[in-house]
GROMACS .gro file of N, CA, C and O in nm:
model
  276
    1LEU      N    1   0.084  -0.119   0.000
    1LEU     CA    2   0.000   0.000   0.000
    1LEU      C    3   0.088   0.124   0.000
    1LEU      O    4   0.186   0.130   0.073
    2MET      N    5   0.049   0.220  -0.080
    2MET     CA    6   0.120   0.348  -0.082
    2MET      C    7   0.071   0.439   0.028
    2MET      O    8   0.149   0.505   0.094
    3SER      N    9  -0.063   0.443   0.045
    3SER     CA   10  -0.121   0.533   0.144
    3SER      C   11  -0.263   0.488   0.177
    3SER      O   12  -0.326   0.416   0.100
    4VAL      N   13  -0.311   0.530   0.293
    4VAL     CA   14  -0.449   0.507   0.334
    4VAL      C   15  -0.520   0.640   0.327
    4VAL      O   16  -0.478   0.737   0.388
    5LYS      N   17  -0.629   0.645   0.248
    5LYS     CA   18  -0.702   0.770   0.228
    5LYS      C   19  -0.818   0.786   0.325
    5LYS      O   20  -0.856   0.897   0.359
    6ARG      N   21  -0.877   0.674   0.366
    6ARG     CA   22  -0.991   0.680   0.457
    6ARG      C   23  -0.990   0.554   0.541
    6ARG      O   24  -0.962   0.446   0.492
    7LEU      N   25  -1.020   0.568   0.669
    7LEU     CA   26  -1.024   0.455   0.760
    7LEU      C   27  -1.145   0.471   0.851
    7LEU      O   28  -1.169   0.579   0.905
    8SER      N   29  -1.224   0.365   0.865
    8SER     CA   30  -1.337   0.370   0.958
    8SER      C   31  -1.346   0.237   1.031
    8SER      O   32  -1.316   0.131   0.976
    9VAL      N   33  -1.385   0.247   1.158
    9VAL     CA   34  -1.398   0.129   1.243
    9VAL      C   35  -1.538   0.131   1.303
    9VAL      O   36  -1.584   0.234   1.352
   10ASP      N   37  -1.606   0.016   1.297
   10ASP     CA   38  -1.736   0.003   1.363
   10ASP      C   39  -1.749  -0.137   1.420
   10ASP      O   40  -1.652  -0.214   1.419
   11SER      N   41  -1.866  -0.172   1.468
   11SER     CA   42  -1.885  -0.301   1.534
   11SER      C   43  -1.870  -0.420   1.439
   11SER      O   44  -1.850  -0.532   1.484
   12THR      N   45  -1.878  -0.397   1.308
   12THR     CA   46  -1.866  -0.507   1.212
   12THR      C   47  -1.723  -0.527   1.163
   12THR      O   48  -1.693  -0.630   1.104
   13GLY      N   49  -1.635  -0.430   1.185
   13GLY     CA   50  -1.497  -0.445   1.142
   13GLY      C   51  -1.434  -0.314   1.102
   13GLY      O   52  -1.472  -0.207   1.150
   14ILE      N   53  -1.339  -0.322   1.013
   14ILE     CA   54  -1.262  -0.206   0.967
   14ILE      C   55  -1.278  -0.192   0.816
   14ILE      O   56  -1.271  -0.291   0.743
   15SER      N   57  -1.299  -0.070   0.770
   15SER     CA   58  -1.305  -0.040   0.627
   15SER      C   59  -1.199   0.064   0.597
   15SER      O   60  -1.178   0.156   0.676
   16LEU      N   61  -1.133   0.047   0.484
   16LEU     CA   62  -1.038   0.151   0.446
   16LEU      C   63  -1.031   0.165   0.295
   16LEU      O   64  -1.059   0.071   0.221
   17GLU      N   65  -0.999   0.285   0.253
   17GLU     CA   66  -0.973   0.314   0.112
   17GLU      C   67  -0.825   0.347   0.104
   17GLU      O   68  -0.775   0.431   0.178
   18ALA      N   69  -0.755   0.277   0.018
   18ALA     CA   70  -0.611   0.292   0.011
   18ALA      C   71  -0.566   0.302  -0.134
   18ALA      O   72  -0.639   0.268  -0.226
   19CYS      N   73  -0.442   0.348  -0.151
   19CYS     CA   74  -0.380   0.350  -0.282
   19CYS      C   75  -0.280   0.235  -0.287
   19CYS      O   76  -0.192   0.224  -0.201
   20LEU      N   77  -0.296   0.150  -0.387
   20LEU     CA   78  -0.211   0.034  -0.405
   20LEU      C   79  -0.116   0.056  -0.521
   20LEU      O   80  -0.157   0.093  -0.631
   21ASP      N   81   0.013   0.035  -0.497
   21ASP     CA   82   0.115   0.045  -0.601
   21ASP      C   83   0.153  -0.097  -0.642
   21ASP      O   84   0.213  -0.171  -0.564
   22SER      N   85   0.118  -0.136  -0.764
   22SER     CA   86   0.144  -0.273  -0.809
   22SER      C   87   0.259  -0.281  -0.909
   22SER      O   88   0.274  -0.381  -0.979
   23ARG      N   89   0.340  -0.177  -0.916
   23ARG     CA   90   0.450  -0.175  -1.014
   23ARG      C   91   0.546  -0.293  -0.997
   23ARG      O   92   0.601  -0.343  -1.093
   24GLY      N   93   0.568  -0.338  -0.875
   24GLY     CA   94   0.664  -0.446  -0.850
   24GLY      C   95   0.602  -0.585  -0.850
   24GLY      O   96   0.667  -0.681  -0.810
   25THR      N   97   0.477  -0.598  -0.895
   25THR     CA   98   0.411  -0.728  -0.894
   25THR      C   99   0.384  -0.776  -1.036
   25THR      O  100   0.374  -0.696  -1.129
   26ARG      N  101   0.368  -0.904  -1.050
   26ARG     CA  102   0.338  -0.965  -1.179
   26ARG      C  103   0.223  -1.064  -1.162
   26ARG      O  104   0.204  -1.120  -1.055
   27VAL      N  105   0.149  -1.086  -1.270
   27VAL     CA  106   0.043  -1.186  -1.274
   27VAL      C  107   0.099  -1.304  -1.352
   27VAL      O  108   0.150  -1.286  -1.463
   28VAL      N  109   0.092  -1.425  -1.293
   28VAL     CA  110   0.142  -1.543  -1.362
   28VAL      C  111   0.031  -1.647  -1.376
   28VAL      O  112  -0.060  -1.653  -1.292
   29ASP      N  113   0.039  -1.727  -1.480
   29ASP     CA  114  -0.061  -1.833  -1.501
   29ASP      C  115  -0.013  -1.963  -1.437
   29ASP      O  116   0.090  -1.967  -1.369
   30GLY      N  117  -0.086  -2.071  -1.461
   30GLY     CA  118  -0.055  -2.200  -1.400
   30GLY      C  119   0.079  -2.257  -1.440
   30GLY      O  120   0.136  -2.338  -1.368
   31SER      N  121   0.132  -2.214  -1.554
   31SER     CA  122   0.264  -2.263  -1.597
   31SER      C  123   0.374  -2.164  -1.560
   31SER      O  124   0.485  -2.173  -1.610
   32ASP      N  125   0.341  -2.068  -1.475
   32ASP     CA  126   0.434  -1.968  -1.424
   32ASP      C  127   0.478  -1.866  -1.530
   32ASP      O  128   0.580  -1.800  -1.516
   33ALA      N  129   0.399  -1.855  -1.638
   33ALA     CA  130   0.429  -1.755  -1.742
   33ALA      C  131   0.371  -1.620  -1.701
   33ALA      O  132   0.260  -1.613  -1.648
   34ASP      N  133   0.444  -1.514  -1.724
   34ASP     CA  134   0.398  -1.378  -1.692
   34ASP      C  135   0.286  -1.337  -1.788
   34ASP      O  136   0.306  -1.332  -1.908
   35VAL      N  137   0.168  -1.312  -1.734
   35VAL     CA  138   0.053  -1.270  -1.814
   35VAL      C  139   0.003  -1.133  -1.769
   35VAL      O  140  -0.113  -1.097  -1.787
   36THR      N  141   0.093  -1.054  -1.707
   36THR     CA  142   0.058  -0.921  -1.660
   36THR      C  143   0.016  -0.835  -1.778
   36THR      O  144   0.091  -0.821  -1.876
   37PRO      N  145  -0.104  -0.775  -1.773
   37PRO     CA  146  -0.147  -0.689  -1.885
   37PRO      C  147  -0.052  -0.570  -1.901
   37PRO      O  148  -0.013  -0.506  -1.803
   38ARG      N  149  -0.010  -0.543  -2.023
   38ARG     CA  150   0.082  -0.432  -2.049
   38ARG      C  151   0.020  -0.297  -2.016
   38ARG      O  152   0.090  -0.202  -1.983
   39ASP      N  153  -0.112  -0.286  -2.026
   39ASP     CA  154  -0.180  -0.159  -2.001
   39ASP      C  155  -0.240  -0.151  -1.861
   39ASP      O  156  -0.324  -0.067  -1.833
   40ARG      N  157  -0.196  -0.236  -1.770
   40ARG     CA  158  -0.247  -0.237  -1.633
   40ARG      C  159  -0.215  -0.106  -1.562
   40ARG      O  160  -0.104  -0.053  -1.572
   41VAL      N  161  -0.312  -0.052  -1.492
   41VAL     CA  162  -0.291   0.067  -1.409
   41VAL      C  163  -0.201   0.025  -1.293
   41VAL      O  164  -0.230  -0.073  -1.224
   42THR      N  165  -0.091   0.097  -1.272
   42THR     CA  166   0.004   0.054  -1.169
   42THR      C  167  -0.027   0.110  -1.030
   42THR      O  168   0.013   0.051  -0.931
   43VAL      N  169  -0.097   0.222  -1.023
   43VAL     CA  170  -0.138   0.278  -0.894
   43VAL      C  171  -0.288   0.299  -0.901
   43VAL      O  172  -0.338   0.368  -0.990
   44GLN      N  173  -0.361   0.235  -0.808
   44GLN     CA  174  -0.507   0.246  -0.813
   44GLN      C  175  -0.566   0.249  -0.673
   44GLN      O  176  -0.504   0.206  -0.577
   45SER      N  177  -0.687   0.299  -0.667
   45SER     CA  178  -0.762   0.304  -0.542
   45SER      C  179  -0.820   0.166  -0.514
   45SER      O  180  -0.865   0.095  -0.605
   46LEU      N  181  -0.818   0.127  -0.387
   46LEU     CA  182  -0.866  -0.004  -0.345
   46LEU      C  183  -0.950   0.012  -0.220
   46LEU      O  184  -0.909   0.080  -0.126
   47ASP      N  185  -1.070  -0.048  -0.219
   47ASP     CA  186  -1.156  -0.050  -0.101
   47ASP      C  187  -1.142  -0.185  -0.034
   47ASP      O  188  -1.161  -0.289  -0.097
   48LEU      N  189  -1.107  -0.185   0.094
   48LEU     CA  190  -1.086  -0.307   0.170
   48LEU      C  191  -1.175  -0.310   0.293
   48LEU      O  192  -1.197  -0.206   0.356
   49LYS      N  193  -1.224  -0.430   0.327
   49LYS     CA  194  -1.299  -0.449   0.450
   49LYS      C  195  -1.236  -0.567   0.525
   49LYS      O  196  -1.200  -0.668   0.465
   50PHE      N  197  -1.222  -0.550   0.655
   50PHE     CA  198  -1.165  -0.652   0.741
   50PHE      C  199  -1.264  -0.685   0.853
   50PHE      O  200  -1.334  -0.596   0.900
   51VAL      N  201  -1.268  -0.811   0.893
   51VAL     CA  202  -1.348  -0.852   1.008
   51VAL      C  203  -1.254  -0.910   1.111
   51VAL      O  204  -1.148  -0.965   1.079
   52SER      N  205  -1.293  -0.898   1.235
   52SER     CA  206  -1.213  -0.950   1.345
   52SER      C  207  -1.245  -1.098   1.367
   52SER      O  208  -1.361  -1.138   1.366
   53THR      N  209  -1.141  -1.178   1.385
   53THR     CA  210  -1.157  -1.319   1.417
   53THR      C  211  -1.081  -1.347   1.546
   53THR      O  212  -1.013  -1.259   1.600
   54ALA      N  213  -1.089  -1.469   1.593
   54ALA     CA  214  -1.019  -1.505   1.717
   54ALA      C  215  -0.868  -1.494   1.703
   54ALA      O  216  -0.797  -1.475   1.801
   55THR      N  217  -0.818  -1.503   1.580
   55THR     CA  218  -0.673  -1.498   1.558
   55THR      C  219  -0.623  -1.367   1.497
   55THR      O  220  -0.504  -1.353   1.471
   56GLY      N  221  -0.712  -1.273   1.470
   56GLY     CA  222  -0.671  -1.145   1.413
   56GLY      C  223  -0.769  -1.095   1.311
   56GLY      O  224  -0.886  -1.133   1.311
   57LEU      N  225  -0.723  -1.009   1.221
   57LEU     CA  226  -0.808  -0.953   1.116
   57LEU      C  227  -0.806  -1.040   0.991
   57LEU      O  228  -0.703  -1.096   0.955
   58LEU      N  229  -0.921  -1.048   0.924
   58LEU     CA  230  -0.935  -1.125   0.801
   58LEU      C  231  -0.995  -1.035   0.695
   58LEU      O  232  -1.093  -0.963   0.721
   59VAL      N  233  -0.938  -1.033   0.574
   59VAL     CA  234  -0.994  -0.954   0.465
   59VAL      C  235  -1.126  -1.018   0.425
   59VAL      O  236  -1.131  -1.135   0.388
   60SER      N  237  -1.234  -0.940   0.433
   60SER     CA  238  -1.367  -0.993   0.397
   60SER      C  239  -1.413  -0.942   0.261
   60SER      O  240  -1.501  -1.000   0.199
   61GLU      N  241  -1.352  -0.832   0.213
   61GLU     CA  242  -1.389  -0.777   0.083
   61GLU      C  243  -1.273  -0.693   0.030
   61GLU      O  244  -1.207  -0.622   0.105
   62SER      N  245  -1.251  -0.703  -0.099
   62SER     CA  246  -1.148  -0.624  -0.167
   62SER      C  247  -1.199  -0.592  -0.307
   62SER      O  248  -1.233  -0.684  -0.382
   63LYS      N  249  -1.206  -0.463  -0.340
   63LYS     CA  250  -1.251  -0.425  -0.473
   63LYS      C  251  -1.185  -0.295  -0.515
   63LYS      O  252  -1.137  -0.218  -0.431
   64THR      N  253  -1.182  -0.271  -0.645
   64THR     CA  254  -1.127  -0.148  -0.697
   64THR      C  255  -1.209  -0.031  -0.647
   64THR      O  256  -1.332  -0.034  -0.653
   65GLY      N  257  -1.142   0.071  -0.595
   65GLY     CA  258  -1.211   0.187  -0.542
   65GLY      C  259  -1.253   0.283  -0.651
   65GLY      O  260  -1.207   0.276  -0.764
   66SER      N  261  -1.342   0.373  -0.613
   66SER     CA  262  -1.391   0.471  -0.709
   66SER      C  263  -1.312   0.602  -0.705
   66SER      O  264  -1.327   0.686  -0.792
   67GLY      N  265  -1.228   0.617  -0.604
   67GLY     CA  266  -1.150   0.738  -0.590
   67GLY      C  267  -1.024   0.736  -0.674
   67GLY      O  268  -0.995   0.641  -0.746
   68SER      N  269  -0.948   0.844  -0.665
   68SER     CA  270  -0.821   0.852  -0.737
   68SER      C  271  -0.707   0.856  -0.636
   68SER      O  272  -0.726   0.889  -0.520
   69CYS      N  273  -0.589   0.821  -0.682
   69CYS     CA  274  -0.471   0.822  -0.595
   69CYS      C  275  -0.374   0.931  -0.636
   69CYS      O  276  -0.373   0.975  -0.746
   0.00000   0.00000   0.00000
């Protein structure tokens, strides 16, 4: 994550809007071939939701955000 733009906590868990920098990551297929789209946006907004479990936080939702970074 590059930065957190919004953070909220309530009885159901934690929600945050963050900027994700994916420049150093690659997408690979089952044969380990790089299939990273050449036109992939490298920095994008991401909406995340976490729920509390007995062992810590668990990501319950992850989707592309509507904001800009």
